[in-house]
XYZ file of C-alpha atoms in Angstrom:
619
model
C 0.000 0.000 0.000
C 2.873 2.349 0.724
C 4.262 1.671 -2.706
C 0.929 2.506 -4.232
C 0.764 5.840 -2.408
C 4.320 6.775 -3.341
C 3.617 5.977 -6.950
C 0.553 8.178 -6.812
C 2.607 11.082 -5.503
C 4.629 10.915 -8.688
C 2.764 12.424 -11.592
C 2.501 8.991 -13.063
C 1.897 9.725 -16.693
C -1.161 9.312 -18.827
C -4.597 7.839 -18.347
C -4.474 4.036 -18.198
C -8.199 3.868 -18.869
C -7.621 4.720 -22.519
C -6.463 1.952 -24.818
C -6.255 -0.702 -22.091
C -9.887 -1.351 -21.316
C -11.267 -4.818 -21.694
C -14.436 -4.317 -23.758
C -15.991 -7.289 -22.030
C -15.497 -5.730 -18.600
C -17.696 -2.702 -19.181
C -21.030 -1.980 -20.784
C -19.388 0.439 -23.182
C -22.387 1.102 -25.346
C -24.930 1.797 -22.590
C -27.383 1.494 -25.435
C -26.133 4.674 -27.094
C -23.191 3.602 -29.250
C -24.995 3.107 -32.490
C -23.900 0.610 -35.079
C -22.797 2.653 -38.045
C -19.361 4.304 -38.198
C -17.820 6.034 -41.137
C -14.109 5.666 -41.700
C -12.116 8.817 -41.125
C -10.444 10.680 -38.311
C -11.613 11.889 -34.898
C -9.961 14.682 -32.899
C -10.031 15.439 -29.193
C -11.502 18.830 -30.092
C -14.590 17.006 -31.373
C -15.325 16.053 -27.785
C -15.085 19.572 -26.357
C -18.335 20.462 -24.691
C -20.650 22.859 -26.418
C -22.711 24.792 -23.880
C -25.973 23.578 -25.333
C -29.111 25.098 -23.813
C -31.093 22.061 -25.002
C -29.233 19.705 -22.638
C -31.183 19.534 -19.392
C -29.696 19.516 -15.908
C -30.943 15.973 -15.328
C -29.203 14.717 -18.473
C -25.861 15.827 -17.098
C -26.662 13.810 -13.961
C -27.536 10.754 -16.041
C -24.303 10.660 -18.027
C -22.254 11.520 -14.940
C -23.661 8.500 -13.087
C -22.570 6.230 -15.952
C -19.059 7.683 -15.986
C -18.628 7.495 -12.205
C -19.769 3.848 -12.097
C -17.335 2.919 -14.843
C -14.484 4.756 -13.105
C -15.220 2.956 -9.846
C -15.116 -0.455 -11.498
C -12.023 0.203 -13.556
C -9.939 1.826 -10.818
C -10.667 -1.105 -8.532
C -9.375 -3.444 -11.207
C -6.299 -1.244 -11.826
C -5.106 -1.617 -8.222
C -4.497 -5.299 -8.896
C -2.666 -4.610 -12.175
C -0.583 -1.612 -11.048
C 3.131 -1.938 -11.795
C 5.318 -2.174 -8.681
C 6.785 1.030 -7.328
C 10.360 1.938 -8.228
C 12.471 5.042 -7.676
C 13.539 5.094 -11.321
C 9.922 4.967 -12.458
C 9.001 7.919 -10.244
C 11.862 10.049 -11.577
C 11.061 9.123 -15.170
C 7.353 9.897 -14.801
C 7.989 13.138 -12.905
C 9.880 14.675 -15.806
C 7.913 13.049 -18.602
C 5.765 14.991 -21.021
C 2.837 12.680 -20.369
C 1.546 9.958 -22.611
C -0.037 10.618 -25.974
C -3.118 8.507 -26.554
C -4.822 7.442 -29.709
C -8.339 8.769 -29.742
C -9.691 6.171 -32.161
C -11.809 3.579 -30.371
C -10.453 0.058 -30.299
C -12.975 -2.715 -29.752
C -11.759 -6.270 -30.099
C -9.721 -6.559 -33.273
C -11.503 -3.810 -35.120
C -10.701 -0.099 -35.135
C -13.561 2.364 -35.066
C -12.422 5.595 -36.718
C -15.046 8.194 -37.531
C -15.446 11.686 -38.908
C -18.263 13.882 -37.620
C -19.466 17.199 -38.944
C -21.790 17.616 -35.961
C -20.614 17.021 -32.411
C -23.972 15.480 -31.495
C -23.268 12.460 -33.721
C -20.107 11.432 -31.862
C -20.644 8.081 -30.141
C -20.350 7.603 -26.394
C -17.285 5.417 -26.871
C -15.485 8.144 -28.810
C -16.559 10.812 -26.324
C -15.082 8.728 -23.519
C -11.781 8.132 -25.217
C -11.362 11.734 -26.350
C -12.289 13.058 -22.916
C -10.006 10.723 -20.966
C -7.018 11.133 -23.252
C -6.345 14.560 -21.719
C -6.776 13.470 -18.075
C -3.407 12.534 -16.585
C -3.074 14.001 -13.061
C -3.057 11.795 -9.940
C -4.253 12.859 -6.480
C -0.642 13.285 -5.401
C -0.022 15.877 -8.095
C -3.329 17.546 -7.167
C -2.062 17.895 -3.580
C 0.984 19.768 -4.820
C -1.028 21.895 -7.266
C -3.595 22.877 -4.605
C -0.828 23.632 -2.115
C 1.018 25.696 -4.721
C -2.163 27.604 -5.493
C -3.332 28.231 -1.914
C -0.293 28.162 0.376
C 0.977 31.650 1.097
C 2.127 31.860 4.717
C 4.139 35.022 4.140
C 1.070 37.105 4.954
C 0.048 35.169 8.075
C 2.167 37.155 10.601
C 0.768 40.425 9.228
C -2.767 39.072 9.645
C -2.066 38.402 13.336
C -0.449 41.838 13.638
C -3.769 43.415 12.616
C -6.141 41.095 14.495
C -4.209 39.931 17.594
C -3.629 36.392 18.873
C -7.178 35.388 19.830
C -9.171 36.777 16.907
C -6.452 35.675 14.466
C -6.532 32.034 15.632
C -10.332 31.959 15.559
C -10.532 33.528 12.102
C -7.916 31.249 10.550
C -9.777 28.233 11.941
C -13.259 29.322 10.862
C -12.296 30.518 7.387
C -10.156 27.410 6.870
C -13.074 25.161 7.776
C -15.463 27.018 5.482
C -12.930 26.942 2.647
C -12.773 23.150 3.063
C -16.562 22.962 2.901
C -16.476 25.012 -0.302
C -13.928 22.624 -1.791
C -16.110 19.681 -0.825
C -19.069 21.401 -2.544
C -17.093 21.880 -5.747
C -15.986 18.251 -5.748
C -19.548 17.023 -5.128
C -21.021 19.082 -7.947
C -18.269 17.932 -10.295
C -18.821 14.255 -9.520
C -22.553 14.587 -10.238
C -22.276 16.696 -13.405
C -19.060 15.721 -15.200
C -19.102 12.867 -17.693
C -17.123 11.599 -20.637
C -19.819 12.868 -22.965
C -20.228 16.211 -21.191
C -16.900 17.043 -19.474
C -16.990 19.793 -16.864
C -13.967 22.051 -17.240
C -14.402 25.153 -15.090
C -16.587 27.252 -12.786
C -18.345 28.886 -15.709
C -19.572 25.597 -17.157
C -20.787 24.446 -13.734
C -22.863 27.616 -13.320
C -24.156 27.273 -16.887
C -25.523 23.815 -16.153
C -27.271 24.992 -12.993
C -28.247 28.622 -13.684
C -27.878 29.230 -17.423
C -25.776 31.130 -19.943
C -26.020 34.647 -18.472
C -24.672 33.614 -15.080
C -21.895 31.659 -16.807
C -20.676 34.818 -18.555
C -20.568 36.706 -15.242
C -18.584 33.920 -13.574
C -16.108 33.702 -16.458
C -15.492 37.446 -16.387
C -14.909 37.413 -12.626
C -12.670 34.336 -12.831
C -10.573 35.939 -15.533
C -10.373 39.125 -13.459
C -9.246 37.242 -10.346
C -6.510 35.357 -12.178
C -5.327 38.562 -13.763
C -5.270 40.414 -10.438
C -3.399 37.554 -8.754
C -0.689 37.786 -11.386
C -0.520 41.563 -10.809
C -0.206 41.062 -7.027
C 2.619 38.575 -7.506
C 4.440 40.924 -9.884
C 4.245 43.592 -7.181
C 5.341 41.224 -4.416
C 8.210 39.632 -6.322
C 9.264 43.012 -7.683
C 9.610 44.091 -4.052
C 11.941 41.163 -3.470
C 14.103 42.250 -6.402
C 14.122 45.797 -5.035
C 15.279 44.689 -1.589
C 18.102 42.648 -3.081
C 19.234 45.622 -5.184
C 19.270 48.039 -2.227
C 22.167 46.174 -0.680
C 23.259 45.575 2.878
C 22.468 48.461 5.172
C 21.105 50.493 2.236
C 24.532 50.579 0.582
C 22.989 51.247 -2.824
C 20.496 53.829 -1.640
C 17.176 53.348 -3.426
C 18.652 50.431 -5.390
C 17.273 49.531 -8.791
C 14.366 51.697 -9.979
C 11.247 50.118 -8.438
C 9.211 50.044 -11.652
C 12.148 48.322 -13.395
C 12.061 45.640 -10.686
C 8.425 44.974 -11.564
C 9.284 44.906 -15.263
C 11.967 42.252 -14.689
C 9.425 39.955 -13.022
C 6.913 40.540 -15.822
C 9.456 39.640 -18.517
C 10.485 36.425 -16.727
C 6.799 35.569 -16.337
C 6.258 35.985 -20.068
C 8.878 33.305 -20.680
C 7.692 30.892 -17.983
C 4.082 31.400 -19.077
C 4.758 29.626 -22.369
C 4.104 26.310 -20.557
C 0.626 25.347 -21.740
C -0.392 22.170 -19.869
C -0.903 21.617 -16.143
C 0.827 18.238 -16.407
C 4.084 20.046 -17.149
C 3.570 22.079 -13.984
C 3.679 18.904 -11.855
C 7.349 18.946 -10.832
C 7.484 22.759 -10.883
C 4.608 22.775 -8.397
C 6.649 20.549 -6.087
C 9.548 23.000 -6.295
C 7.247 25.923 -5.525
C 5.862 24.237 -2.403
C 9.299 23.553 -0.972
C 10.691 27.011 -1.749
C 7.687 28.450 0.130
C 8.236 26.179 3.130
C 12.002 26.879 3.257
C 11.428 30.630 2.992
C 8.873 30.475 5.800
C 11.215 28.646 8.176
C 14.009 31.037 7.286
C 11.809 34.037 8.104
C 10.699 32.748 11.497
C 14.211 31.599 12.429
C 15.780 34.953 11.635
C 12.935 36.931 13.233
C 13.656 35.162 16.531
C 17.305 36.280 16.557
C 17.296 39.762 14.996
C 15.344 43.013 14.904
C 12.484 43.712 12.448
C 12.978 45.679 9.241
C 12.027 49.074 10.633
C 12.931 50.953 7.438
C 10.474 48.946 5.337
C 7.650 49.447 7.852
C 8.323 53.173 8.027
C 8.408 53.536 4.241
C 5.273 51.477 3.654
C 2.967 52.464 6.540
C 4.634 55.173 8.620
C 4.177 58.308 6.555
C 4.036 61.698 8.357
C 0.731 62.254 10.138
C -0.386 58.623 10.013
C -1.482 56.992 13.305
C 0.948 54.104 12.778
C 3.890 56.355 11.976
C 3.251 58.797 14.818
C 2.823 55.969 17.346
C 5.750 53.741 16.437
C 8.250 56.246 14.938
C 7.819 59.406 17.046
C 10.561 61.403 15.297
C 9.782 60.129 11.806
C 12.983 58.063 11.489
C 13.480 54.302 11.590
C 15.936 54.534 14.499
C 13.255 56.098 16.700
C 11.094 52.979 16.851
C 9.355 52.126 20.114
C 9.638 48.630 21.705
C 7.884 45.655 20.107
C 4.346 44.995 21.373
C 1.945 42.075 20.829
C -1.750 41.853 21.729
C -4.103 39.036 22.720
C -7.084 40.905 21.322
C -7.519 43.565 18.660
C -4.503 45.960 18.617
C -5.234 49.547 19.783
C -5.230 52.388 17.256
C -1.743 53.152 15.994
C -0.389 49.626 16.490
C -2.025 47.986 13.465
C -0.215 48.842 10.241
C -3.359 48.076 8.230
C -5.231 51.052 9.673
C -7.159 52.138 12.731
C -10.209 50.564 14.359
C -12.450 48.518 12.103
C -10.356 49.167 8.992
C -7.163 47.873 10.575
C -8.796 44.693 11.844
C -10.489 44.019 8.552
C -7.213 44.309 6.675
C -6.103 41.310 8.685
C -9.362 39.498 7.884
C -8.868 40.203 4.178
C -5.405 38.652 4.399
C -6.904 35.523 5.960
C -9.528 35.349 3.199
C -6.744 35.758 0.654
C -4.789 32.961 2.354
C -7.428 30.302 1.628
C -8.276 31.319 -1.932
C -8.083 28.484 -4.432
C -11.486 26.846 -4.882
C -11.814 28.639 -8.214
C -9.213 26.322 -9.744
C -10.712 23.105 -8.410
C -12.851 22.439 -11.489
C -9.831 22.963 -13.733
C -7.766 20.574 -11.626
C -10.535 17.967 -11.446
C -10.875 18.102 -15.236
C -7.285 16.903 -15.593
C -7.502 14.090 -13.025
C -7.231 10.499 -14.155
C -9.497 9.386 -11.279
C -11.547 12.282 -9.815
C -12.834 9.982 -7.045
C -9.446 10.550 -5.386
C -9.642 14.356 -5.402
C -10.717 14.500 -1.751
C -7.428 12.880 -0.705
C -5.322 15.604 -2.287
C -7.658 18.356 -1.067
C -7.795 17.088 2.535
C -4.028 16.647 2.780
C -3.511 20.125 1.313
C -6.062 21.769 3.662
C -4.539 20.250 6.802
C -0.987 21.053 5.730
C -1.887 24.653 4.839
C -3.742 25.293 8.126
C -0.858 23.986 10.250
C 1.668 26.095 8.342
C -0.439 29.268 8.675
C -0.997 28.907 12.416
C 2.560 27.987 13.345
C 4.251 30.471 11.056
C 1.925 33.394 11.767
C 1.953 33.045 15.541
C 5.711 32.515 15.722
C 6.812 35.536 13.717
C 4.197 37.877 15.179
C 5.416 36.947 18.670
C 8.911 38.202 17.832
C 8.118 41.193 15.584
C 4.777 42.431 16.888
C 3.498 45.609 15.267
C 6.560 45.752 12.981
C 5.557 42.627 11.053
C 5.450 43.371 7.331
C 2.877 41.894 4.941
C 5.547 39.801 3.199
C 7.293 37.934 5.986
C 10.711 37.464 4.413
C 10.885 41.208 3.700
C 10.158 41.832 7.379
C 13.503 40.479 8.555
C 16.582 42.682 8.850
C 19.880 40.802 8.161
C 20.641 41.375 4.488
C 22.142 37.938 3.750
C 19.140 36.011 5.017
C 16.745 38.513 3.497
C 18.410 38.121 0.091
C 18.374 34.312 0.234
C 14.696 34.359 1.190
C 13.850 36.862 -1.518
C 15.497 34.705 -4.180
C 13.558 31.634 -3.034
C 10.359 33.701 -2.957
C 10.975 34.847 -6.507
C 11.407 31.255 -7.711
C 8.295 29.925 -5.979
C 6.225 33.025 -6.738
C 6.993 32.937 -10.448
C 5.820 29.329 -10.635
C 2.567 30.241 -8.869
C 2.098 33.290 -11.095
C 2.671 31.177 -14.206
C 0.002 28.740 -12.957
C -2.491 31.574 -12.431
C -1.681 33.026 -15.842
C -2.029 29.609 -17.461
C -5.562 29.104 -16.152
C -6.527 32.753 -16.682
C -5.499 32.776 -20.330
C -7.236 29.442 -20.946
C -10.499 30.751 -19.489
C -10.365 33.839 -21.705
C -9.295 31.883 -24.787
C -11.844 29.062 -24.463
C -14.818 31.195 -23.491
C -14.197 34.304 -25.578
C -11.857 33.666 -28.478
C -12.902 30.084 -29.289
C -16.599 30.406 -28.506
C -17.330 33.887 -29.844
C -14.696 34.367 -32.554
C -14.067 30.806 -33.708
C -10.357 30.651 -32.824
C -8.656 27.238 -33.170
C -8.069 24.903 -30.227
C -4.837 25.353 -28.292
C -3.714 21.860 -29.317
C -3.508 22.877 -32.987
C -0.501 24.555 -34.597
C -2.355 27.871 -35.012
C -3.601 27.670 -31.429
C -0.074 27.186 -30.120
C 1.126 30.238 -32.065
C -1.722 32.330 -30.650
C -0.803 31.156 -27.128
C 2.785 32.319 -27.629
C 1.475 35.782 -28.553
C -1.206 36.017 -25.849
C 1.088 35.300 -22.899
C 3.255 38.464 -23.258
C 0.162 40.642 -23.702
C -1.425 39.180 -20.558
C 1.685 39.723 -18.429
C 2.224 43.216 -19.851
C -1.270 44.280 -18.780
C -0.699 42.764 -15.310
C 2.542 44.764 -15.054
C 0.652 47.984 -15.813
C -1.849 47.284 -13.021
C 0.922 46.408 -10.553
C 2.814 49.598 -11.380
C -0.310 51.724 -11.027
C -1.199 50.397 -7.527
C 2.162 49.869 -5.784
C 0.933 49.420 -2.177
C 1.172 45.646 -1.800
C -0.721 45.024 1.453
C -3.799 47.093 0.623
C -3.887 45.930 -3.017
C -3.724 42.299 -1.871
C -6.566 42.955 0.578
C -8.773 44.346 -2.172
C -8.110 41.378 -4.449
C -8.743 39.029 -1.535
C -12.071 40.594 -0.636
C -13.551 41.207 -4.087
C -12.243 38.233 -6.064
C -10.840 35.496 -3.845
C -13.461 35.789 -1.124
C -16.324 35.354 -3.558
C -14.805 32.397 -5.405
C -13.768 30.695 -2.169
C -16.989 31.171 -0.201
C -19.835 32.932 -2.035
C -19.893 31.166 -5.409
C -19.433 27.582 -4.123
C -22.323 28.184 -1.709
C -24.487 29.603 -4.516
C -23.586 26.733 -6.849
C -24.338 24.079 -4.226
C -27.604 25.811 -3.350
C -28.814 25.809 -6.964
C -27.556 22.279 -7.591
C -29.335 20.742 -4.588
C -32.577 22.595 -5.350
C -32.668 21.381 -8.969
C -31.676 17.849 -7.946
C -34.307 17.824 -5.211
C -36.988 18.982 -7.668
C -36.796 15.730 -9.668
C -39.992 13.668 -9.417
C -40.298 9.855 -9.132
C -42.233 9.690 -12.402
C -39.515 11.454 -14.387
C -36.837 9.478 -16.216
C -34.227 9.487 -18.959
C -35.583 8.253 -22.295
C -33.010 5.906 -23.843
C -34.568 6.253 -27.303
C -34.529 10.054 -27.567
C -31.542 10.574 -25.229
C -33.621 13.190 -23.394
C -34.912 13.538 -19.832
C -38.691 13.717 -19.527
C -39.903 16.329 -17.029
C -43.444 16.423 -15.694
C -43.453 20.168 -14.979
C -41.227 23.222 -15.149
C -40.718 26.825 -14.109
C -40.611 28.293 -10.629
C -42.594 25.458 -9.080
C -39.575 23.163 -9.518
C -37.327 25.618 -7.647
C -39.860 25.939 -4.812
C -40.336 22.168 -4.571
C -36.584 21.573 -4.641
C -35.965 24.092 -1.849
C -38.630 22.512 0.331
C -37.294 18.991 -0.183
C -33.742 20.098 0.684
C -34.744 22.672 3.291
C -32.047 21.998 5.901
C -29.103 21.904 3.500
C -30.455 24.714 1.316
C -31.206 26.816 4.385
C -27.631 26.421 5.601
C -26.264 27.298 2.155
C -28.512 30.363 1.972
C -27.119 31.544 5.309
C -23.592 30.715 4.115
C -24.154 32.646 0.890
C -25.485 35.778 2.593
C -22.744 35.730 5.226
C -20.086 35.445 2.534
C -21.512 38.427 0.676
C -21.421 40.549 3.840
C -17.822 39.562 4.630
C -16.665 40.305 1.082
C -18.528 43.614 0.964
C -16.990 44.837 4.214
C -13.590 43.636 3.039
C -13.828 45.661 -0.162
C -14.788 48.778 1.798
C -11.864 48.482 4.226
C -9.344 47.783 1.444
C -10.520 50.742 -0.640
C -10.309 53.092 2.345
C -6.793 51.827 3.107
C -5.716 52.439 -0.503
C -7.101 55.968 -0.330
C -5.032 56.535 2.825
C -1.891 55.095 1.172
C -2.195 57.353 -1.872
C -2.869 60.282 0.450
C 0.654 60.092 1.908
C 0.614 56.959 4.036
C 3.189 55.296 1.767
C 6.217 56.556 -0.144
C 5.268 54.342 -3.104
C 3.468 56.088 -5.962
C 2.263 54.960 -9.369
C 5.042 54.019 -11.840
C 7.672 55.485 -9.529
C 11.365 54.700 -9.173
C 11.170 55.271 -5.410
C 11.232 51.975 -3.535
C 9.082 51.538 -0.409
C 11.786 49.175 0.890
C 14.646 51.705 0.901
């Protein structure tokens, strides 16, 4: 069993379900295969889902149940046929490009190869093979990808600095639990609505199948916006690391490299790294990103316990003349006039929270915690590339537990030693130049990988839902599609660079992104999706069924009465999700307000950083 788990943690290549199935082991036709096949060629693109309004919600459920049953049976059989674990096999699979599968169906000794002018005429067998040929990720690789996407402990000490010990611990626990519930919701909806005939690829498609086309467009726009803003935040954060390195030990180089040039360097490197198109190729890079993050975190807490905080950075970022934080902690306006370090069990008094005073300061910490657990938006994309989505919960649970432990330990430890002088990027909060530089370099490596992952998904969402659907662009697997990808990546990163340069206050900008984008996709939208899904599922009547002859689901009624009946039949769960939905909206709304007010304060003189400026806030 240990060998099996270790093999799973390696990104063990392609989908064994394709090309190896015993036709006698499964009811492949399910009564839908048809008997006539024309000779020709069949592409994976033929199996891409068209968002067809004529396909009913219940039909997605029907085909999903067939796919899940087949996966269950086959994966159970695969355990007995799995090749023994070996170190060489793990290394080989980790750096492999993934297996290329033939899409043509093979049944017995005969090849079924067909050409279809209309996607609706593709047989179930061909849909299954085309769909599964692109699913290669194991639950071990999903653990690393989720951890890469979510884990960001560098902001945890700053969250405690703005909320205090007690509220910080409670908030990290509650928001972590609710984020896990959201992930469980996403997985449940996927398992009930994804099938080989109708693959479910992203949040937008899930909302389309439950709420319709208009809501799908809104979700896709917001998802694209969040990915874009995350890339901009990382450009700003990693550009700050470059700036600190360039300043030199003890400020030997003054302001160092022009701050906007530091951001430009990160953007250019991102344009190169962003040329990776498939998530499978991110497998081993994701591992590297996780470990650079963990090493940087331990370095930050170790150094913070043996040296003073980075007073100059705190003064330049939050201690402008006339600000409550600056006047309280730097009475003369210079870094060498700092008062002693203070920590608080409850909410810090006015002047001791660098995020602001009163409600605004506390909520900046809450926004950071919301930001810390963001990642549910990518779960559909990750599930769509899993060889066996039944195992998703393993990767998600391991990632959630690991992330929570890291946040609590790391945040509490560094806040205890640096108090009100904790910066919003932990490694930039330490003072010794050598350690700071080493940590910044590791942060740059891990951050660029995470940014490339965000950009990868963000560009795919825009390309698939706008360029392919509305303007008829070719699939990314074609030669023309690959050329377009090469051109789109630099444009995407260039626009993110412009946003990062225009809003150079990292902490407040991150809070705004966390509240408006990440908070909604982590809490609000999963609750809304689960609410709609359970209501529509609960509205199904005993006399309704799927007609095998017409391939359609026969409903006995329609309209609002189905929504009312579904809510009544699922009252307890739907009531909880309604409460969850409304609470999430309130939290995100308040978070946006506090972040906007903090940005107004920063641009009013609270920070030395200004738009497209050479002046570094770290000098």
